Coordinates of C-alpha atoms in Angstrom, one line a residue:
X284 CA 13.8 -99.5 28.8
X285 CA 17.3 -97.7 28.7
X286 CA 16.8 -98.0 24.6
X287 CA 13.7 -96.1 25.3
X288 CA 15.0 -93.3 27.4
X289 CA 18.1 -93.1 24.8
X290 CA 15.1 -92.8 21.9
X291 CA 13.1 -89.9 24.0
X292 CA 16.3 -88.0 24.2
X293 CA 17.6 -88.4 20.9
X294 CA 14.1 -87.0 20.0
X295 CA 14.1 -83.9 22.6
X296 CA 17.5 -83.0 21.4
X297 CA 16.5 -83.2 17.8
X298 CA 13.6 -81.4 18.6
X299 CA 15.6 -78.7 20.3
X300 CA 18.1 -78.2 17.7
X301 CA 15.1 -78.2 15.7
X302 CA 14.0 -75.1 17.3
X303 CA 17.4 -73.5 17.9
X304 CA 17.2 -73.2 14.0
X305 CA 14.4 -71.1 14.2
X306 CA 11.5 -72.7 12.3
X307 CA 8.5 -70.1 13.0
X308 CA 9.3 -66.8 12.3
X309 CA 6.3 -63.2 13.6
X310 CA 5.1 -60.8 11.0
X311 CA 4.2 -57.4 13.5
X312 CA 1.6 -55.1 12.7
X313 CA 2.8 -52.8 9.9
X314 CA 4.7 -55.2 8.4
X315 CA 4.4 -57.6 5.5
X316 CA 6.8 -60.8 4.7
X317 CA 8.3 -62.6 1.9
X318 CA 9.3 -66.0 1.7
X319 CA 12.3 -67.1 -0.6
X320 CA 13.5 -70.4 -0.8
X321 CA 17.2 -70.5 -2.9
X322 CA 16.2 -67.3 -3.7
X323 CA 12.9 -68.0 -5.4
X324 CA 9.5 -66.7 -3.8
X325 CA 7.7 -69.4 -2.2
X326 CA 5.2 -67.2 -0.3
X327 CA 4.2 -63.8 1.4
X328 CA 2.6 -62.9 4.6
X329 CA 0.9 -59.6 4.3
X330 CA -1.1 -60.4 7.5
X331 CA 0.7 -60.2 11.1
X332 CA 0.8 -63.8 13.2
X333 CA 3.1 -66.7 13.8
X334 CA 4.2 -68.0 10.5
X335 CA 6.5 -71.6 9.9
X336 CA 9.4 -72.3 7.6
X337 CA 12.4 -74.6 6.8
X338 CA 14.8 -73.5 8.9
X339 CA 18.3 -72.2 7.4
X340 CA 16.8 -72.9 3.8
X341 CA 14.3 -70.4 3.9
X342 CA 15.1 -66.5 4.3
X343 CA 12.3 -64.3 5.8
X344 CA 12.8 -60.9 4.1
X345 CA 10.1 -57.9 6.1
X346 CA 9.1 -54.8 4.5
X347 CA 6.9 -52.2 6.1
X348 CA 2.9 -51.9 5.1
X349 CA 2.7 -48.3 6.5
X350 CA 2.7 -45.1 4.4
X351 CA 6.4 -44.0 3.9
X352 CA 7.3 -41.0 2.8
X353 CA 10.2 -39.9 0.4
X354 CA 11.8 -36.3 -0.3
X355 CA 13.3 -35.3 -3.3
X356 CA 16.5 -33.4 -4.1
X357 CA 16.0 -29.8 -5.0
X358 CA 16.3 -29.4 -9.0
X359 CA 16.9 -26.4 -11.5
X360 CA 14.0 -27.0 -14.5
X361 CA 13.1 -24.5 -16.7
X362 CA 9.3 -24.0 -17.0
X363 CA 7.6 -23.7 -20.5
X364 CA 8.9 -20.1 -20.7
X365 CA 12.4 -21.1 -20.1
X366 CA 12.3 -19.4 -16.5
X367 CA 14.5 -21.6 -14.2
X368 CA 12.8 -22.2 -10.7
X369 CA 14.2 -24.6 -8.4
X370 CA 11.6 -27.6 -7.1
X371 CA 11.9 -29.4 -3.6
X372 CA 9.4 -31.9 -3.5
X373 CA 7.9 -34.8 -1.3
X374 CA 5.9 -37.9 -2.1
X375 CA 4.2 -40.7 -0.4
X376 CA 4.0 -44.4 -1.1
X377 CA 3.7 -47.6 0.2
X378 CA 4.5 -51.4 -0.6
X379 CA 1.6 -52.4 -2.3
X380 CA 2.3 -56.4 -3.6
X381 CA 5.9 -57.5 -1.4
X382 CA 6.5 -60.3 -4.2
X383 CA 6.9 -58.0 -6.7
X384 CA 9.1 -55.4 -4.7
X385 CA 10.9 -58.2 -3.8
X386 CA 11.9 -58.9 -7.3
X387 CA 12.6 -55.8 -8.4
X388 CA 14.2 -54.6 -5.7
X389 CA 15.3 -56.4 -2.4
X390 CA 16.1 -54.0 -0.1
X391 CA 14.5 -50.4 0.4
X392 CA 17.2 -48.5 0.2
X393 CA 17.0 -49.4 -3.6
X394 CA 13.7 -48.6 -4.0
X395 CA 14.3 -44.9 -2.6
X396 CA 17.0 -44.5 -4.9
X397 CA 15.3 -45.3 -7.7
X398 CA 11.7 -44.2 -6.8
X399 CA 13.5 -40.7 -6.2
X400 CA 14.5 -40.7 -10.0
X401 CA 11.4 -41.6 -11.8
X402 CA 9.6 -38.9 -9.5
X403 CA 12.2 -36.2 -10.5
X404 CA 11.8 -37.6 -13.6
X405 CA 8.3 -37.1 -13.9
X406 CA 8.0 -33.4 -12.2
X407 CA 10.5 -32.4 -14.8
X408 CA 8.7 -33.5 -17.2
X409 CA 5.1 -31.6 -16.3
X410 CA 6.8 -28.8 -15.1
X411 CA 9.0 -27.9 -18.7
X412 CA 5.5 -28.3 -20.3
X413 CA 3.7 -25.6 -18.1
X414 CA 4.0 -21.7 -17.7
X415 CA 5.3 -20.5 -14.4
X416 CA 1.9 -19.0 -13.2
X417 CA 0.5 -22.7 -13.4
X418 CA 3.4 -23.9 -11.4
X419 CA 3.9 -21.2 -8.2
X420 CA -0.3 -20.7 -7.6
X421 CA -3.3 -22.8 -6.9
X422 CA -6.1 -20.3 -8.1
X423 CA -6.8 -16.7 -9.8
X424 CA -8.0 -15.5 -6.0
X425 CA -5.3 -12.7 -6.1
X426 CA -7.2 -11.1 -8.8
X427 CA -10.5 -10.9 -7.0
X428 CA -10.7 -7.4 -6.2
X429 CA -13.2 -8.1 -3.3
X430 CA -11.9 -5.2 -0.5
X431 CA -15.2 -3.7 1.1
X432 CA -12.9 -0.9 2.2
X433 CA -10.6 0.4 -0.1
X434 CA -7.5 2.6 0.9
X435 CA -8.3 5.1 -2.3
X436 CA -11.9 5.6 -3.3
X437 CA -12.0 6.8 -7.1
X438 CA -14.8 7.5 -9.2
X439 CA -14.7 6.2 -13.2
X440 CA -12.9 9.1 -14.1
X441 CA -10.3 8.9 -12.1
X442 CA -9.4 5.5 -12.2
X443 CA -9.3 5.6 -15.8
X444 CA -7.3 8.6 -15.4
X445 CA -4.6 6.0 -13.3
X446 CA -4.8 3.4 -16.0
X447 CA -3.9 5.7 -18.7
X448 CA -1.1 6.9 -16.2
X449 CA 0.2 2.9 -15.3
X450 CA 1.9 1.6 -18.2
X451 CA 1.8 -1.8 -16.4
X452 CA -1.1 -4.1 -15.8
X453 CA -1.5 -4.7 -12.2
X454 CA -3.6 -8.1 -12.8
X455 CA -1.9 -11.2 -12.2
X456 CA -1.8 -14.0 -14.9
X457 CA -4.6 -16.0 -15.0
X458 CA -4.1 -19.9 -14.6
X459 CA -5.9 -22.8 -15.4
X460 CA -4.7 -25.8 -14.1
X461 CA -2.5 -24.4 -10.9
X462 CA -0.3 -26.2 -8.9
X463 CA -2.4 -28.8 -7.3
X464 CA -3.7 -30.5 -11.0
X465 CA 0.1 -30.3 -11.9
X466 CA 1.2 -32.2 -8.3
X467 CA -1.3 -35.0 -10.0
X468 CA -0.3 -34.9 -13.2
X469 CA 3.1 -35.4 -12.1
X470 CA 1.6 -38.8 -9.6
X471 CA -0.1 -39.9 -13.1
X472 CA 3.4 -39.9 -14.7
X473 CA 5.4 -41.3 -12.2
X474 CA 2.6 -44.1 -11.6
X475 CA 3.2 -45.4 -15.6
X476 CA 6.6 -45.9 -14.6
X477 CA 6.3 -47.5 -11.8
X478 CA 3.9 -50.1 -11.8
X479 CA 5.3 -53.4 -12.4
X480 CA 7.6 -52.9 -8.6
X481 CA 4.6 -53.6 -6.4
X482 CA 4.6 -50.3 -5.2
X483 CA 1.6 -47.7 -5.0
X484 CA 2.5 -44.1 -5.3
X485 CA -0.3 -41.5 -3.5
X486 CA 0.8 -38.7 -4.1
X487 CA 3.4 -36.1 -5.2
X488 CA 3.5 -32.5 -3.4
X489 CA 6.5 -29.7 -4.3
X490 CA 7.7 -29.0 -0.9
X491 CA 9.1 -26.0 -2.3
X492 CA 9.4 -23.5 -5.2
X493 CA 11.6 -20.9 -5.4
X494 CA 12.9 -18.6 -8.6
X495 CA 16.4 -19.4 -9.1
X496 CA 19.2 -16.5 -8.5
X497 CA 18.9 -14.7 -11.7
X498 CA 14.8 -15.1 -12.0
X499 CA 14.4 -13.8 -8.5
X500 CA 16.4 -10.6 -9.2
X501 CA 14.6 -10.0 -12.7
X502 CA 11.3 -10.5 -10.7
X503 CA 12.2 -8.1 -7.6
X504 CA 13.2 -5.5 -10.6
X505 CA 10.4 -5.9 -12.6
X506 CA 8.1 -5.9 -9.2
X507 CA 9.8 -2.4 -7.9
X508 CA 9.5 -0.5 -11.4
X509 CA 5.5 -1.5 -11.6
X510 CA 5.0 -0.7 -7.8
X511 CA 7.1 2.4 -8.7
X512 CA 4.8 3.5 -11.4
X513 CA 1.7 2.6 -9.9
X514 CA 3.2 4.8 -6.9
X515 CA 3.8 7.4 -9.2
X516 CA 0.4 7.4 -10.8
X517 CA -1.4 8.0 -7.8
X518 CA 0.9 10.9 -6.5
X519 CA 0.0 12.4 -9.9
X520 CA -3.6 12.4 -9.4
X521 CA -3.2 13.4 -5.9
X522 CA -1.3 16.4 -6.6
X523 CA -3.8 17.4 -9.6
X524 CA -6.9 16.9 -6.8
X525 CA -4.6 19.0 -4.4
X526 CA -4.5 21.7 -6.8
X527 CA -8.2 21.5 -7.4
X528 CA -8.7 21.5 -3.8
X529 CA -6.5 24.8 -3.5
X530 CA -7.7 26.7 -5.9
X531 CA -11.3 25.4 -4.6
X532 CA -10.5 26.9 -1.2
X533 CA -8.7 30.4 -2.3
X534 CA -12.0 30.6 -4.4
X535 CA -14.6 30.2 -1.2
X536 CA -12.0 32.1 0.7
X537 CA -12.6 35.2 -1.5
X538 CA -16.5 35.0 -1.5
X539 CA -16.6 34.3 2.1
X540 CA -14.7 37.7 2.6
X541 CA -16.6 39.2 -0.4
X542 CA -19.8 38.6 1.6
X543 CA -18.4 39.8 4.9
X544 CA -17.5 43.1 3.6
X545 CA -20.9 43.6 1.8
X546 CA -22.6 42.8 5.2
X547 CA -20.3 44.7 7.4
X548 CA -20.8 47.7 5.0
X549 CA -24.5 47.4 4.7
X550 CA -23.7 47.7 8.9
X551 CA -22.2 50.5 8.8
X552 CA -24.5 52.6 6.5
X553 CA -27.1 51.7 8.9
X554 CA -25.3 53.2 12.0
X555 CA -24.3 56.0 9.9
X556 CA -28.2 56.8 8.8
X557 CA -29.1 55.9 12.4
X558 CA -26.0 58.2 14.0
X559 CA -27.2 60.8 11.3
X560 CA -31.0 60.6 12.4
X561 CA -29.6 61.4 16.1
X562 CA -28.1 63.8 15.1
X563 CA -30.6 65.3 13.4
X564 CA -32.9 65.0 15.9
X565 CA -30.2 66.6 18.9
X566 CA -29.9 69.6 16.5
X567 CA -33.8 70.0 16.0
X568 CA -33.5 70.3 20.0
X569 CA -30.8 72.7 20.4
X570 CA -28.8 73.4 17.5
X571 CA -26.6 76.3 19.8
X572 CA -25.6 73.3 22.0
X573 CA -25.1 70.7 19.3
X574 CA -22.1 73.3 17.5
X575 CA -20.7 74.0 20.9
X576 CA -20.5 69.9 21.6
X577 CA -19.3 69.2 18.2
X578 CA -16.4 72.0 18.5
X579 CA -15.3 70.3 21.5
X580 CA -15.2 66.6 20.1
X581 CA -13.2 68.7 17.2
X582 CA -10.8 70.3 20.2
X583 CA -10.4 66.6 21.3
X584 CA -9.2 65.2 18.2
X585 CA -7.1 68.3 17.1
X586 CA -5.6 70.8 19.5
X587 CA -3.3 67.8 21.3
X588 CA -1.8 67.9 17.5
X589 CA -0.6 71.4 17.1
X590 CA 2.7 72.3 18.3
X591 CA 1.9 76.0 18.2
X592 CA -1.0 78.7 17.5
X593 CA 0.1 82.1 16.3
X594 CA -3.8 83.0 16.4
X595 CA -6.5 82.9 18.1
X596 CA -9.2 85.2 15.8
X597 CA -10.7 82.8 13.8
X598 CA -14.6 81.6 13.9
X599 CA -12.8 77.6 15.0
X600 CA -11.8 79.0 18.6
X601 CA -15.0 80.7 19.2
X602 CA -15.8 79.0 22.0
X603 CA -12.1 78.6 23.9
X604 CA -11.2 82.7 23.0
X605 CA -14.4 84.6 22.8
X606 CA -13.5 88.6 24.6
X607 CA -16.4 87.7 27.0
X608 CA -15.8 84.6 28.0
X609 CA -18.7 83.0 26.2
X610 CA -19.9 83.3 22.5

């Protein structure tokens, strides 16, 4: 019996020691294992659960399932016109068979490193072979003149009276491929080089793209001279309309007074016939009385205007120095 108790012990304590050593090992959700036995791959859990192994002979290497994301270091490339821009860029990936990563690589931080390569690798290489147009824009929607409301409303003559005076074309260059077919290509190039290390790549994006020092003050310069002679155009036509405009008022302002002074003259020979008809008629009535009323309107206006009268015998002051006291 004591034999037996012995035995039951030996066996617990084998058994604990057993498990002390760790022989089942948890893959989480996320997370996919690989199994290497004196370092050869005997298996991989890509599924999450409770898992067994030899303990202290086999190593349990985990690697994440989920997306994970990579940026790039900012680089200087020259585009297909020799125009150095400077790329930032980001990518996304993921641990597609953990075997093969395994072999190739062991440990992440490996695969970053040389992930990060081959994708700056690989945008170098589609961005040298593309004009800079293709590589800063998506589409040609900056040259879709679609304003309902334009600030300047021209006729055909006029705006080709601003084209002949802009020396510059204010129409973008046109691209064909644009920035999101080159973010593929670039994914299509990285992909060839990366597809024997169990990884998938889904995409490449450039964070970022910016002309470099010397580029973004040539563009700045060439941007103010052609806003500068667009600005210049239109002041041109607008002072040639000004002067149209002036010389269109000075010409309505002389007809308007042209036609006032006709009118108020055609005015005043009808009060003057009319006044004369009156007159006429007062005189038909009593012509004695109309000469002595029109000597004294002439009294009126003249007499307060003489600074002396050496005489008085003359027919003008018949009626102020008759000898009777009347005419």
């Amino acid at each position: 019996m004591k034999k037996v108790w012995i035995t039951l012990g030996i066996i617990v304590a084998l058994l604990v020691v057993f498990l002390m050593m760790g022989p089942f090992y948890i893959v989480h959700e996320g997370y996919q294992a690989v199994v290497t036995r004196f370092g050869q791959i005997v298996n991989t859990r890509t599924q999450a659960g409770l898992y067994m192994r030899i303990p202290v002979i086999d190593i349990v290497t985990t690697y994440p399932k989920l997306i994970l994301s990579l940026d790039g270091d900012s680089q200087r490339i020259p585009t297909k016109e020799n125009q150095f821009i400077i790329v930032d860029t980001t990518s996304r990936w993921r641990i597609s068979d953990p075997g093969m990563f395994y072999q190739s690589f062991k440990t992440l931080e490996a695969a970053y490193s040389r992930l990060s390569d081959i994708i700056d690798s690989a945008t170098r290489t589609v961005i040298t072979q593309n004009r800079l147009a293709e590589v800063v824009r998506s589409s040609n929607i900056i040259n879709e003149r679609t304003a309902s409301t334009p600030l300047v409303v021209m006729d055909d003559a006029e705006t080709a009276q601003i084209d002949a005076l802009v020396n510059v074309s204010t129409e973008s260059e046109p691209v064909t491929k644009g920035r999101r077919e080159l973010s593929d290509e670039m994914a299509a190039e990285a992909r060839t080089m990366i597809a024997e290390y169990g990884i998938e790549l889904i995409d490449i994006v450039p964070r970022q793209i910016k002309y470099s020092d010397e580029l973004t003050e040539s563009v700045y310069n060439r941007m103010i001279k052609e806003r500068n002679q667009v600005a210049q155009a239109y002041r041109s036509l607008g002072e040639a309309k000004k002067a149209d405009w002036l010389g269109k008022l000075e010409k309505d302002k002389l007809s308007i007074q042209s036609e006032a002074y006709r009118k108020a003259e055609e005015a005043k020979g009808q009060a003057d016939a009319e006044a004369s008809k009156i007159y006429a008629e007062a005189y038909e009535k009593d012509p004695e009385f109309y000469a002595f009323w029109k000597s004294m309107e002439s009294y009126k206006a003249t007499l307060p205007r003489f600074d002396a009268t050496y005489s008085t015998n003359m027919d003008y002051f018949k009626y102020l120095y008759a000898a009777d006291g009347q005419y």
